[in-house]
Amino acid sequence: MKKKIFYIVLTMVISSAVVVGLFVSSEHIMKRENPFTRRFLPHPVTDNQGMELPYNSYYIAGIHNDEIYLGNHSAPLHGLSVNSKSAVADTIALKLEDVSKYPFQSIKWRTSGDSILLHDSGLGLFYKGNISKKILVHKTTVSPGSYSSITTMNNNKIVLRAFNSKKNNVTLGMLNSKSGTLNIQEALLDEEGQPQDLFSNDGILLYNEHLNKIIYVFYYKNKSFIFDSELTNRQVLKNIDTISRPNFKIEYLKQRQELKMSEKPIYVNKAAATAGNYLFILSDRMGKNERREMYDQADIIDVYDVRDLTYSYSFYMHHFKNTPITEIYADGDYLISTGGTILNITRFKKSLYE
Amino acid sequence: MRNILSISRKAVIYFFIILFVYAAVSKLADFENFRVQVAQSPLLSAFATFIAYTTVIGELVIALMLCFQKSRLLGLYLFLGFMTAFTVYIFLILNYSPFVPCSCGGVLEDLGWWEHLWFNGVVCLVTVIIILLSNHFNFCLDTKVTKNQDSIF
């Protein structure tokens, strides 16, 4: 009898210990050394409020007071403001105080709070204005064709993704729109043992206001760099994806004097956005133990915690009118996305800021 | 009295066998789906493939062991081990998981997580009682085996 009780207790203790052990190490692996196993949270965002836009050339410029502002690539000074609650869209027109002065090439604008920042990367011109007035004033100029994308911070600071086509590299710089000083820091995006050219280090530049961090998400490898507001203290956030270096090589074709990718590039991170404590990444790469058929019906957003650089969870964004997402934007509790002529509006149910 | 006990013991063991065979077969019938579900379970995501196979194979082997007198006692211990593991798993999900997943299907599809916890607890308790009783009453019909019961384990 005693022996039996001993065996019974032993059995129960061992199997409990095994389960608890599996749980603890699974949590550790999922967060820190995730081997590309996604964890799908059921419904972390509200039902998608999808709507159709008149053209497929809109991009997301920002959100302010529940109004979503969309810029238009093909009509650079025109845009839409969409009320996130009523889904009513209004056209907006921006005015530049000296519009006839320059041959504008590639205008893009974005909102930050109630201010608008407009820039032309081809000419290196920066304009600023207010959402209510929509008249933009020339602020500062940098050398034409020296950067490819920007993100805005508070205090007139603008972070630039600067590139040097002669040296064939890309890095980050800080521009003060008031004083006009530009401070480019060399080799911020380079990593030892990795290709360091313009293409391989291509990615998405973001600013997280809540944590006051600058985030650079690489397109072609499973990494994002997190910097503090002075572009120092680089931290590496490793994605759950398994591609740790770009799958292509850059070859120089002497005869045609062109750089060419050796293979079709695989996007590890297709689009990214940040709000609260989190980084959101749009991925179409399939992880372990997933349903393949979901990839025809939905896009996947992976969520990372920027504070401790860990993977949090993933969720599906079901296609609205069979249209995949190509761009995402987050602010407050909003997650906005576009793809083709579709605008998707969802909100996170739980606070991103706690 | 003896008769009733022995019959109910047999009935319970048959129930255990059916329970595990059914659980294993229902998982096997849609194994891909089962593996995806385990991966989505908040506690074991990282070991999904390993756990999916172990669970199904384990359930079948244990059900088989419960069928034969010689291996029945060892089978009961293993059954108890599995049931304890499931119970602890549900307990962890309810208390320490970042979210409670949708129910996993199988035999107890319609049970909620708390009801599932109670069901498992009762099954564990019954298993313990059966193992304890097997000392005093003839567990197997063959007396020879009965005498050497402890050595079987």
Short mmCIF file of C-alpha atoms in Angstrom, two decimals:
data_model
loop_
_atom_site.label_atom_id
_atom_site.label_comp_id
_atom_site.label_asym_id
_atom_site.label_seq_id
_atom_site.Cartn_x
_atom_site.Cartn_y
_atom_site.Cartn_z
CA MET A 1 0.00 0.00 0.00
CA LYS A 2 2.75 2.40 0.96
CA LYS A 3 4.59 1.58 -2.20
CA LYS A 4 1.48 2.34 -4.24
CA ILE A 5 0.97 5.71 -2.59
CA PHE A 6 4.63 6.46 -3.21
CA TYR A 7 4.32 5.57 -6.90
CA ILE A 8 1.09 7.55 -7.25
CA VAL A 9 2.63 10.65 -5.73
CA LEU A 10 5.80 10.16 -7.78
CA THR A 11 3.78 9.85 -11.02
CA MET A 12 1.78 12.97 -10.29
CA VAL A 13 4.80 15.00 -9.24
CA ILE A 14 6.82 13.99 -12.31
CA SER A 15 4.05 14.75 -14.80
CA SER A 16 3.23 18.08 -13.14
CA ALA A 17 6.91 18.99 -13.20
CA VAL A 18 7.16 18.09 -16.90
CA VAL A 19 4.20 20.31 -17.81
CA VAL A 20 5.39 23.23 -15.68
CA GLY A 21 8.89 22.82 -17.12
CA LEU A 22 7.57 22.80 -20.68
CA PHE A 23 5.49 25.87 -19.96
CA VAL A 24 8.36 27.87 -18.48
CA SER A 25 10.81 27.01 -21.25
CA SER A 26 8.15 27.50 -23.94
CA GLU A 27 7.46 31.00 -22.67
CA HIS A 28 11.18 31.73 -22.68
CA ILE A 29 11.68 30.37 -26.20
CA MET A 30 8.61 32.15 -27.60
CA LYS A 31 9.73 35.51 -26.28
CA ARG A 32 13.52 35.41 -26.60
CA GLU A 33 14.64 32.79 -29.11
CA ASN A 34 11.50 32.28 -31.08
CA PRO A 35 12.09 29.76 -33.88
CA PHE A 36 9.34 31.34 -36.01
CA THR A 37 6.35 30.02 -34.12
CA ARG A 38 3.61 32.60 -34.11
CA ARG A 39 1.08 32.90 -31.37
CA PHE A 40 -2.20 34.21 -32.65
CA LEU A 41 -4.26 36.22 -30.26
CA PRO A 42 -7.98 35.99 -30.95
CA HIS A 43 -9.37 39.42 -31.85
CA PRO A 44 -6.99 41.95 -30.27
CA VAL A 45 -8.43 44.64 -32.56
CA THR A 46 -12.01 45.72 -33.26
CA ASP A 47 -13.80 44.60 -36.41
CA ASN A 48 -12.30 46.14 -39.48
CA GLN A 49 -14.04 49.19 -40.81
CA GLY A 50 -13.00 48.96 -44.43
CA MET A 51 -13.72 51.54 -47.07
CA GLU A 52 -12.91 52.08 -50.69
CA LEU A 53 -10.89 55.11 -51.78
CA PRO A 54 -11.27 56.79 -55.16
CA TYR A 55 -7.67 56.01 -56.24
CA ASN A 56 -4.93 53.55 -55.38
CA SER A 57 -2.33 56.29 -54.95
CA TYR A 58 -3.11 57.28 -51.37
CA TYR A 59 -0.68 56.89 -48.50
CA ILE A 60 -1.28 57.44 -44.79
CA ALA A 61 -0.03 60.84 -43.62
CA GLY A 62 -1.22 60.69 -40.02
CA ILE A 63 -4.08 60.80 -37.54
CA HIS A 64 -5.24 63.74 -35.48
CA ASN A 65 -8.45 63.98 -33.42
CA ASP A 66 -9.97 60.85 -34.99
CA GLU A 67 -9.38 62.24 -38.47
CA ILE A 68 -7.20 60.11 -40.73
CA TYR A 69 -5.14 62.11 -43.21
CA LEU A 70 -4.19 60.56 -46.52
CA GLY A 71 -1.70 61.99 -48.96
CA ASN A 72 -1.83 61.28 -52.68
CA HIS A 73 1.28 60.30 -54.64
CA SER A 74 -0.16 61.38 -57.97
CA ALA A 75 -1.66 64.67 -56.76
CA PRO A 76 0.93 65.77 -54.20
CA LEU A 77 -0.91 68.75 -52.73
CA HIS A 78 -4.23 67.03 -52.52
CA GLY A 79 -5.34 64.56 -49.95
CA LEU A 80 -8.24 63.10 -48.05
CA SER A 81 -9.30 63.42 -44.47
CA VAL A 82 -11.38 60.47 -43.34
CA ASN A 83 -13.35 60.57 -40.13
CA SER A 84 -12.53 57.30 -38.38
CA LYS A 85 -15.95 57.09 -36.74
CA SER A 86 -18.31 58.05 -39.53
CA ALA A 87 -15.96 56.97 -42.36
CA VAL A 88 -16.89 60.17 -44.17
CA ALA A 89 -14.12 61.37 -46.47
CA ASP A 90 -13.37 64.98 -47.34
CA THR A 91 -10.85 66.24 -49.83
CA ILE A 92 -8.18 68.61 -48.62
CA ALA A 93 -5.85 70.87 -50.53
CA LEU A 94 -2.53 72.12 -49.21
CA LYS A 95 -1.00 75.41 -50.29
CA LEU A 96 2.69 76.19 -50.47
CA GLU A 97 3.53 79.84 -49.98
CA ASP A 98 6.00 79.73 -52.88
CA VAL A 99 4.70 76.91 -55.00
CA SER A 100 5.88 78.34 -58.33
CA LYS A 101 9.45 78.72 -57.16
CA TYR A 102 10.60 75.10 -57.45
CA PRO A 103 10.12 72.23 -59.90
CA PHE A 104 8.75 69.83 -57.32
CA GLN A 105 9.50 66.18 -58.00
CA SER A 106 8.52 63.93 -55.15
CA ILE A 107 6.40 65.65 -52.55
CA LYS A 108 5.27 63.75 -49.49
CA TRP A 109 3.63 65.08 -46.38
CA ARG A 110 2.75 63.79 -42.95
CA THR A 111 0.99 65.05 -39.85
CA SER A 112 2.28 65.02 -36.30
CA GLY A 113 -0.22 66.34 -33.80
CA ASP A 114 -1.87 69.26 -35.56
CA SER A 115 1.16 70.20 -37.63
CA ILE A 116 1.94 69.20 -41.18
CA LEU A 117 5.42 68.54 -42.48
CA LEU A 118 5.83 68.46 -46.23
CA HIS A 119 9.04 67.61 -48.01
CA ASP A 120 10.42 66.91 -51.43
CA SER A 121 13.26 64.42 -51.20
CA GLY A 122 14.34 65.13 -54.78
CA LEU A 123 14.93 68.79 -53.98
CA GLY A 124 15.61 68.47 -50.26
CA LEU A 125 12.97 71.03 -49.32
CA PHE A 126 11.05 71.06 -46.04
CA TYR A 127 7.79 72.92 -45.41
CA LYS A 128 5.74 73.22 -42.28
CA GLY A 129 2.20 74.24 -41.52
CA ASN A 130 -0.92 73.60 -39.55
CA ILE A 131 -3.73 71.17 -40.25
CA SER A 132 -6.44 73.80 -39.82
CA LYS A 133 -4.79 76.41 -42.04
CA LYS A 134 -3.11 74.13 -44.57
CA ILE A 135 -0.75 76.87 -45.75
CA LEU A 136 2.80 75.62 -45.63
CA VAL A 137 5.90 77.71 -45.12
CA HIS A 138 9.38 76.85 -46.32
CA LYS A 139 11.55 75.93 -43.36
CA THR A 140 14.83 74.47 -44.44
CA THR A 141 16.73 72.82 -47.28
CA VAL A 142 19.17 69.93 -47.42
CA SER A 143 21.22 68.81 -50.40
CA PRO A 144 18.97 67.36 -53.11
CA GLY A 145 18.70 63.58 -53.36
CA SER A 146 20.55 62.94 -50.13
CA TYR A 147 17.83 61.15 -48.21
CA SER A 148 14.96 58.84 -49.01
CA SER A 149 12.56 58.89 -46.08
CA ILE A 150 11.92 60.79 -42.88
CA THR A 151 10.18 60.57 -39.56
CA THR A 152 9.28 63.50 -37.37
CA MET A 153 10.00 63.98 -33.69
CA ASN A 154 9.03 66.73 -31.32
CA ASN A 155 11.08 69.93 -30.98
CA ASN A 156 11.45 70.55 -34.71
CA LYS A 157 13.58 67.45 -35.05
CA ILE A 158 13.38 65.32 -38.15
CA VAL A 159 15.17 62.01 -38.58
CA LEU A 160 16.35 61.31 -42.12
CA ARG A 161 17.30 58.08 -43.76
CA ALA A 162 20.26 59.50 -45.61
CA PHE A 163 21.96 57.71 -48.44
CA ASN A 164 25.15 58.19 -50.30
CA SER A 165 24.94 56.73 -53.78
CA LYS A 166 28.68 57.10 -54.41
CA LYS A 167 29.65 55.18 -51.31
CA ASN A 168 26.62 52.97 -51.86
CA ASN A 169 25.47 53.05 -48.26
CA VAL A 170 22.58 54.21 -46.12
CA THR A 171 22.56 55.66 -42.61
CA LEU A 172 20.52 57.96 -40.38
CA GLY A 173 20.79 61.65 -39.69
CA MET A 174 19.08 64.29 -37.59
CA LEU A 175 17.80 67.52 -39.08
CA ASN A 176 16.67 70.48 -37.04
CA SER A 177 14.02 72.21 -39.13
CA LYS A 178 14.34 75.45 -37.19
CA SER A 179 18.09 75.93 -37.27
CA GLY A 180 18.61 73.92 -40.45
CA THR A 181 21.51 71.95 -38.98
CA LEU A 182 21.89 68.45 -40.34
CA ASN A 183 23.90 65.89 -38.43
CA ILE A 184 24.48 62.67 -40.33
CA GLN A 185 25.95 59.82 -38.33
CA GLU A 186 27.99 57.35 -40.31
CA ALA A 187 27.46 53.61 -40.34
CA LEU A 188 24.51 53.60 -37.94
CA LEU A 189 22.76 50.80 -39.81
CA ASP A 190 25.81 48.71 -40.59
CA GLU A 191 26.37 45.41 -38.91
CA GLU A 192 29.51 43.37 -38.79
CA GLY A 193 29.54 40.35 -41.06
CA GLN A 194 26.52 41.62 -42.98
CA PRO A 195 26.32 43.30 -46.38
CA GLN A 196 26.37 47.05 -45.85
CA ASP A 197 25.17 48.38 -49.16
CA LEU A 198 22.24 50.61 -49.97
CA PHE A 199 19.90 47.79 -50.95
CA SER A 200 20.69 45.30 -48.21
CA ASN A 201 20.21 47.87 -45.47
CA ASP A 202 17.01 49.26 -46.93
CA GLY A 203 14.19 49.56 -44.45
CA ILE A 204 11.49 51.55 -42.69
CA LEU A 205 12.18 54.51 -40.42
CA LEU A 206 9.80 55.11 -37.51
CA TYR A 207 9.57 57.27 -34.41
CA ASN A 208 7.87 56.07 -31.24
CA GLU A 209 6.69 59.13 -29.36
CA HIS A 210 5.59 57.32 -26.22
CA LEU A 211 8.99 55.73 -25.57
CA ASN A 212 10.92 58.50 -27.38
CA LYS A 213 12.74 55.95 -29.53
CA ILE A 214 13.75 55.91 -33.17
CA ILE A 215 13.17 52.56 -34.84
CA TYR A 216 14.63 51.26 -38.08
CA VAL A 217 13.05 48.07 -39.46
CA PHE A 218 15.07 46.25 -42.14
CA TYR A 219 13.15 44.96 -45.12
CA TYR A 220 15.35 41.97 -45.86
CA LYS A 221 16.58 40.60 -42.54
CA ASN A 222 14.97 39.62 -39.26
CA LYS A 223 16.12 42.64 -37.33
CA SER A 224 15.12 46.10 -36.24
CA PHE A 225 17.39 48.66 -34.62
CA ILE A 226 16.10 50.77 -31.76
CA PHE A 227 17.87 54.07 -31.02
CA ASP A 228 17.21 56.66 -28.38
CA SER A 229 16.20 60.18 -29.41
CA GLU A 230 19.81 61.22 -30.11
CA LEU A 231 20.48 58.25 -32.40
CA THR A 232 22.71 56.67 -29.80
CA ASN A 233 22.45 53.49 -27.71
CA ARG A 234 21.62 51.10 -30.51
CA GLN A 235 19.61 48.06 -29.43
CA VAL A 236 18.74 45.13 -31.64
CA LEU A 237 15.24 43.69 -31.75
CA LYS A 238 15.32 40.27 -33.35
CA ASN A 239 12.21 39.19 -35.21
CA ILE A 240 10.78 35.70 -35.07
CA ASP A 241 11.57 35.20 -38.77
CA THR A 242 14.54 32.99 -39.66
CA ILE A 243 16.15 35.06 -42.44
CA SER A 244 19.09 36.68 -40.71
CA ARG A 245 20.72 38.20 -43.77
CA PRO A 246 19.36 39.39 -47.12
CA ASN A 247 18.82 36.49 -49.52
CA PHE A 248 20.32 38.35 -52.46
CA LYS A 249 23.75 39.62 -53.48
CA ILE A 250 24.33 42.93 -55.18
CA GLU A 251 26.26 42.61 -58.39
CA TYR A 252 27.77 45.39 -60.38
CA LEU A 253 27.21 45.04 -64.10
CA LYS A 254 30.19 46.80 -65.63
CA GLN A 255 28.90 46.95 -69.15
CA ARG A 256 25.62 48.55 -68.19
CA GLN A 257 27.07 50.35 -65.15
CA GLU A 258 24.22 49.15 -63.00
CA LEU A 259 23.83 47.49 -59.66
CA LYS A 260 21.64 44.43 -59.80
CA MET A 261 20.19 42.07 -57.25
CA SER A 262 21.22 38.46 -57.80
CA GLU A 263 17.85 37.08 -56.73
CA LYS A 264 14.34 38.33 -56.19
CA PRO A 265 14.49 39.80 -52.70
CA ILE A 266 12.47 38.20 -49.90
CA TYR A 267 10.79 40.77 -47.69
CA VAL A 268 11.05 39.75 -44.05
CA ASN A 269 9.30 42.91 -42.91
CA LYS A 270 6.96 44.30 -45.54
CA ALA A 271 5.65 47.25 -43.59
CA ALA A 272 5.89 48.50 -40.02
CA ALA A 273 4.29 50.91 -37.57
CA THR A 274 4.74 51.77 -33.91
CA ALA A 275 2.56 53.10 -31.09
CA GLY A 276 2.59 52.83 -27.32
CA ASN A 277 5.07 50.22 -26.19
CA TYR A 278 4.81 48.17 -29.36
CA LEU A 279 6.18 47.68 -32.84
CA PHE A 280 3.86 46.22 -35.48
CA ILE A 281 5.26 44.37 -38.44
CA LEU A 282 3.43 43.22 -41.53
CA SER A 283 4.79 39.87 -42.69
CA ASP A 284 3.69 37.40 -45.33
CA ARG A 285 6.22 34.73 -44.41
CA MET A 286 4.72 31.55 -43.05
CA GLY A 287 5.80 30.36 -39.62
CA LYS A 288 5.72 26.89 -38.11
CA ASN A 289 2.44 25.08 -37.57
CA GLU A 290 0.26 27.54 -39.43
CA ARG A 291 -2.66 27.19 -41.78
CA ARG A 292 -1.58 27.89 -45.33
CA GLU A 293 -5.07 28.80 -46.50
CA MET A 294 -5.13 31.77 -44.11
CA TYR A 295 -2.55 33.50 -46.29
CA ASP A 296 -5.12 33.90 -49.06
CA GLN A 297 -7.64 35.50 -46.75
CA ALA A 298 -5.68 37.59 -44.31
CA ASP A 299 -2.51 39.53 -43.59
CA ILE A 300 -0.44 38.85 -40.52
CA ILE A 301 0.69 41.51 -38.07
CA ASP A 302 3.45 40.50 -35.64
CA VAL A 303 3.62 42.52 -32.43
CA TYR A 304 6.87 43.15 -30.54
CA ASP A 305 7.43 44.85 -27.20
CA VAL A 306 9.94 47.66 -27.75
CA ARG A 307 10.70 47.98 -24.02
CA ASP A 308 12.24 44.55 -23.53
CA LEU A 309 12.78 43.67 -27.22
CA THR A 310 10.60 40.55 -27.10
CA TYR A 311 7.95 39.02 -29.32
CA SER A 312 4.45 39.50 -27.91
CA TYR A 313 1.86 38.01 -30.25
CA SER A 314 0.45 37.99 -33.79
CA PHE A 315 -2.96 38.47 -35.26
CA TYR A 316 -4.78 38.16 -38.55
CA MET A 317 -6.14 41.13 -40.48
CA HIS A 318 -8.75 39.69 -42.80
CA HIS A 319 -8.70 41.12 -46.29
CA PHE A 320 -11.35 43.68 -47.08
CA LYS A 321 -12.63 42.99 -50.62
CA ASN A 322 -9.77 40.49 -51.17
CA THR A 323 -7.19 43.25 -51.01
CA PRO A 324 -3.89 42.58 -49.19
CA ILE A 325 -2.36 45.33 -47.07
CA THR A 326 0.80 47.10 -48.21
CA GLU A 327 1.16 49.89 -45.66
CA ILE A 328 0.34 50.16 -41.96
CA TYR A 329 0.20 53.09 -39.54
CA ALA A 330 -0.45 53.19 -35.80
CA ASP A 331 -1.28 56.06 -33.48
CA GLY A 332 -3.19 56.20 -30.21
CA ASP A 333 -5.17 52.98 -30.26
CA TYR A 334 -5.62 53.08 -34.04
CA LEU A 335 -4.17 50.65 -36.51
CA ILE A 336 -4.74 51.95 -40.03
CA SER A 337 -3.72 50.17 -43.19
CA THR A 338 -3.98 50.63 -46.91
CA GLY A 339 -3.64 48.37 -49.92
CA GLY A 340 -4.82 49.09 -53.44
CA THR A 341 -7.84 51.37 -53.15
CA ILE A 342 -8.74 50.03 -49.70
CA LEU A 343 -8.43 51.80 -46.36
CA ASN A 344 -8.81 49.62 -43.24
CA ILE A 345 -9.55 51.20 -39.86
CA THR A 346 -9.25 49.16 -36.66
CA ARG A 347 -8.59 49.97 -33.03
CA PHE A 348 -6.77 47.97 -30.37
CA LYS A 349 -9.06 46.77 -27.62
CA LYS A 350 -6.40 46.80 -24.93
CA SER A 351 -4.30 49.86 -24.22
CA LEU A 352 -0.91 49.86 -25.94
CA TYR A 353 0.47 52.28 -23.40
CA GLU A 354 0.36 50.29 -20.16
CA MET B 1 -19.87 -6.17 -2.52
CA ARG B 2 -16.72 -7.56 -4.04
CA ASN B 3 -18.57 -8.23 -7.22
CA ILE B 4 -19.95 -4.74 -7.50
CA LEU B 5 -16.51 -3.26 -6.91
CA SER B 6 -14.86 -5.47 -9.46
CA ILE B 7 -17.55 -4.77 -12.04
CA SER B 8 -17.45 -1.03 -11.51
CA ARG B 9 -13.67 -1.14 -11.62
CA LYS B 10 -13.83 -2.91 -14.94
CA ALA B 11 -16.41 -0.46 -16.22
CA VAL B 12 -14.22 2.47 -15.21
CA ILE B 13 -11.16 0.98 -16.94
CA TYR B 14 -13.18 0.40 -20.10
CA PHE B 15 -14.30 3.99 -19.88
CA PHE B 16 -10.66 5.09 -19.61
CA ILE B 17 -9.74 3.02 -22.66
CA ILE B 18 -12.59 4.48 -24.70
CA LEU B 19 -11.71 7.97 -23.49
CA PHE B 20 -8.08 7.75 -24.64
CA VAL B 21 -8.78 5.90 -27.88
CA TYR B 22 -11.44 8.41 -28.79
CA ALA B 23 -9.19 11.34 -27.82
CA ALA B 24 -6.34 9.96 -29.92
CA VAL B 25 -8.48 9.09 -32.94
CA SER B 26 -10.24 12.44 -32.98
CA LYS B 27 -6.83 14.14 -32.97
CA LEU B 28 -5.46 11.84 -35.65
CA ALA B 29 -8.49 12.36 -37.86
CA ASP B 30 -7.50 15.98 -38.29
CA PHE B 31 -3.87 15.89 -37.24
CA GLU B 32 -2.75 19.03 -39.11
CA ASN B 33 -5.49 21.00 -37.46
CA PHE B 34 -4.56 19.57 -34.06
CA ARG B 35 -0.91 20.56 -34.52
CA VAL B 36 -1.91 24.12 -35.42
CA GLN B 37 -4.11 24.26 -32.35
CA VAL B 38 -1.33 23.10 -30.04
CA ALA B 39 0.97 25.72 -31.56
CA GLN B 40 -1.65 28.35 -30.79
CA SER B 41 -2.04 27.20 -27.23
CA PRO B 42 -0.35 29.83 -25.11
CA LEU B 43 1.77 27.50 -23.01
CA LEU B 44 3.30 24.98 -25.33
CA SER B 45 3.69 26.84 -28.62
CA ALA B 46 7.42 26.26 -28.88
CA PHE B 47 7.15 22.46 -28.62
CA ALA B 48 3.98 22.07 -30.66
CA THR B 49 5.18 19.37 -33.04
CA PHE B 50 6.80 17.24 -30.34
CA ILE B 51 3.79 17.52 -28.03
CA ALA B 52 1.29 16.78 -30.78
CA TYR B 53 2.99 13.45 -31.59
CA THR B 54 3.70 12.49 -27.98
CA THR B 55 0.12 13.07 -26.92
CA VAL B 56 -1.46 11.00 -29.67
CA ILE B 57 1.04 8.12 -29.51
CA GLY B 58 0.99 8.16 -25.69
CA GLU B 59 -2.80 8.00 -25.58
CA LEU B 60 -2.90 5.02 -27.93
CA VAL B 61 -0.15 3.10 -26.14
CA ILE B 62 -1.74 3.68 -22.74
CA ALA B 63 -5.18 2.63 -24.00
CA LEU B 64 -3.57 -0.54 -25.35
CA MET B 65 -1.79 -1.21 -22.05
CA LEU B 66 -5.07 -0.87 -20.18
CA CYS B 67 -6.52 -3.63 -22.35
CA PHE B 68 -4.15 -6.30 -21.10
CA GLN B 69 -3.99 -7.58 -17.56
CA LYS B 70 -0.24 -7.80 -17.43
CA SER B 71 0.33 -4.18 -18.35
CA ARG B 72 -2.81 -2.78 -16.76
CA LEU B 73 -1.26 -1.48 -13.55
CA LEU B 74 1.63 0.24 -15.33
CA GLY B 75 -0.94 1.56 -17.78
CA LEU B 76 -2.95 3.03 -14.94
CA TYR B 77 0.11 4.82 -13.57
CA LEU B 78 0.84 6.25 -17.01
CA PHE B 79 -2.83 7.15 -17.42
CA LEU B 80 -2.66 8.97 -14.11
CA GLY B 81 0.51 10.73 -15.27
CA PHE B 82 -1.14 11.90 -18.51
CA MET B 83 -4.31 13.02 -16.78
CA THR B 84 -2.29 14.90 -14.15
CA ALA B 85 -0.34 16.58 -16.92
CA PHE B 86 -3.56 17.63 -18.71
CA THR B 87 -5.02 18.90 -15.45
CA VAL B 88 -1.93 20.93 -14.59
CA TYR B 89 -1.93 22.27 -18.16
CA ILE B 90 -5.53 23.48 -17.88
CA PHE B 91 -4.78 24.94 -14.48
CA LEU B 92 -1.80 26.86 -15.90
CA ILE B 93 -3.88 28.12 -18.83
CA LEU B 94 -6.58 29.41 -16.54
CA ASN B 95 -4.18 31.09 -14.16
CA TYR B 96 -0.96 32.06 -15.90
CA SER B 97 -1.72 32.34 -19.59
CA PRO B 98 -1.80 35.74 -21.31
CA PHE B 99 -5.07 34.65 -22.90
CA VAL B 100 -7.39 31.65 -22.82
CA PRO B 101 -7.52 29.97 -26.22
CA CYS B 102 -10.67 28.73 -27.86
CA SER B 103 -11.60 25.24 -26.70
CA CYS B 104 -9.61 22.47 -28.35
CA GLY B 105 -12.30 20.02 -29.43
CA GLY B 106 -12.09 16.26 -29.15
CA VAL B 107 -14.16 14.30 -26.66
CA LEU B 108 -15.06 17.18 -24.44
CA GLU B 109 -15.70 19.79 -27.06
CA ASP B 110 -18.67 21.28 -25.30
CA LEU B 111 -17.02 21.58 -21.91
CA GLY B 112 -15.73 24.96 -20.76
CA TRP B 113 -12.24 25.20 -19.35
CA TRP B 114 -13.35 25.14 -15.70
CA GLU B 115 -15.67 22.19 -16.29
CA HIS B 116 -12.80 20.50 -18.07
CA LEU B 117 -10.61 21.07 -15.02
CA TRP B 118 -13.22 19.47 -12.76
CA PHE B 119 -13.70 16.52 -15.09
CA ASN B 120 -9.95 15.88 -15.18
CA GLY B 121 -9.65 16.20 -11.42
CA VAL B 122 -12.38 13.61 -10.87
CA VAL B 123 -10.82 11.23 -13.40
CA CYS B 124 -7.46 11.55 -11.61
CA LEU B 125 -9.10 10.84 -8.27
CA VAL B 126 -10.88 7.76 -9.61
CA THR B 127 -7.61 6.51 -11.10
CA VAL B 128 -5.86 6.88 -7.74
CA ILE B 129 -8.63 4.96 -6.00
CA ILE B 130 -8.47 2.16 -8.56
CA ILE B 131 -4.71 1.84 -8.20
CA LEU B 132 -5.01 1.76 -4.43
CA LEU B 133 -7.82 -0.79 -4.50
CA SER B 134 -5.92 -3.08 -6.82
CA ASN B 135 -3.78 -4.06 -3.85
CA HIS B 136 -6.63 -5.57 -1.87
CA PHE B 137 -8.85 -7.09 -4.47
CA ASN B 138 -7.95 -9.30 -7.30
CA PHE B 139 -7.03 -6.95 -9.99
CA CYS B 140 -6.56 -9.61 -12.55
CA LEU B 141 -8.33 -12.88 -12.89
CA ASP B 142 -5.11 -14.82 -13.02
CA THR B 143 -3.99 -15.37 -9.40
CA LYS B 144 -0.41 -15.93 -10.39
CA VAL B 145 -0.17 -12.45 -11.78
CA THR B 146 -2.00 -11.06 -8.77
CA LYS B 147 0.67 -12.41 -6.42
CA ASN B 148 3.43 -10.82 -8.38
CA GLN B 149 1.61 -7.61 -8.93
CA ASP B 150 4.16 -5.36 -7.33
CA SER B 151 6.92 -6.84 -9.39
CA ILE B 152 5.08 -5.97 -12.54
CA PHE B 153 5.65 -2.31 -12.01
#
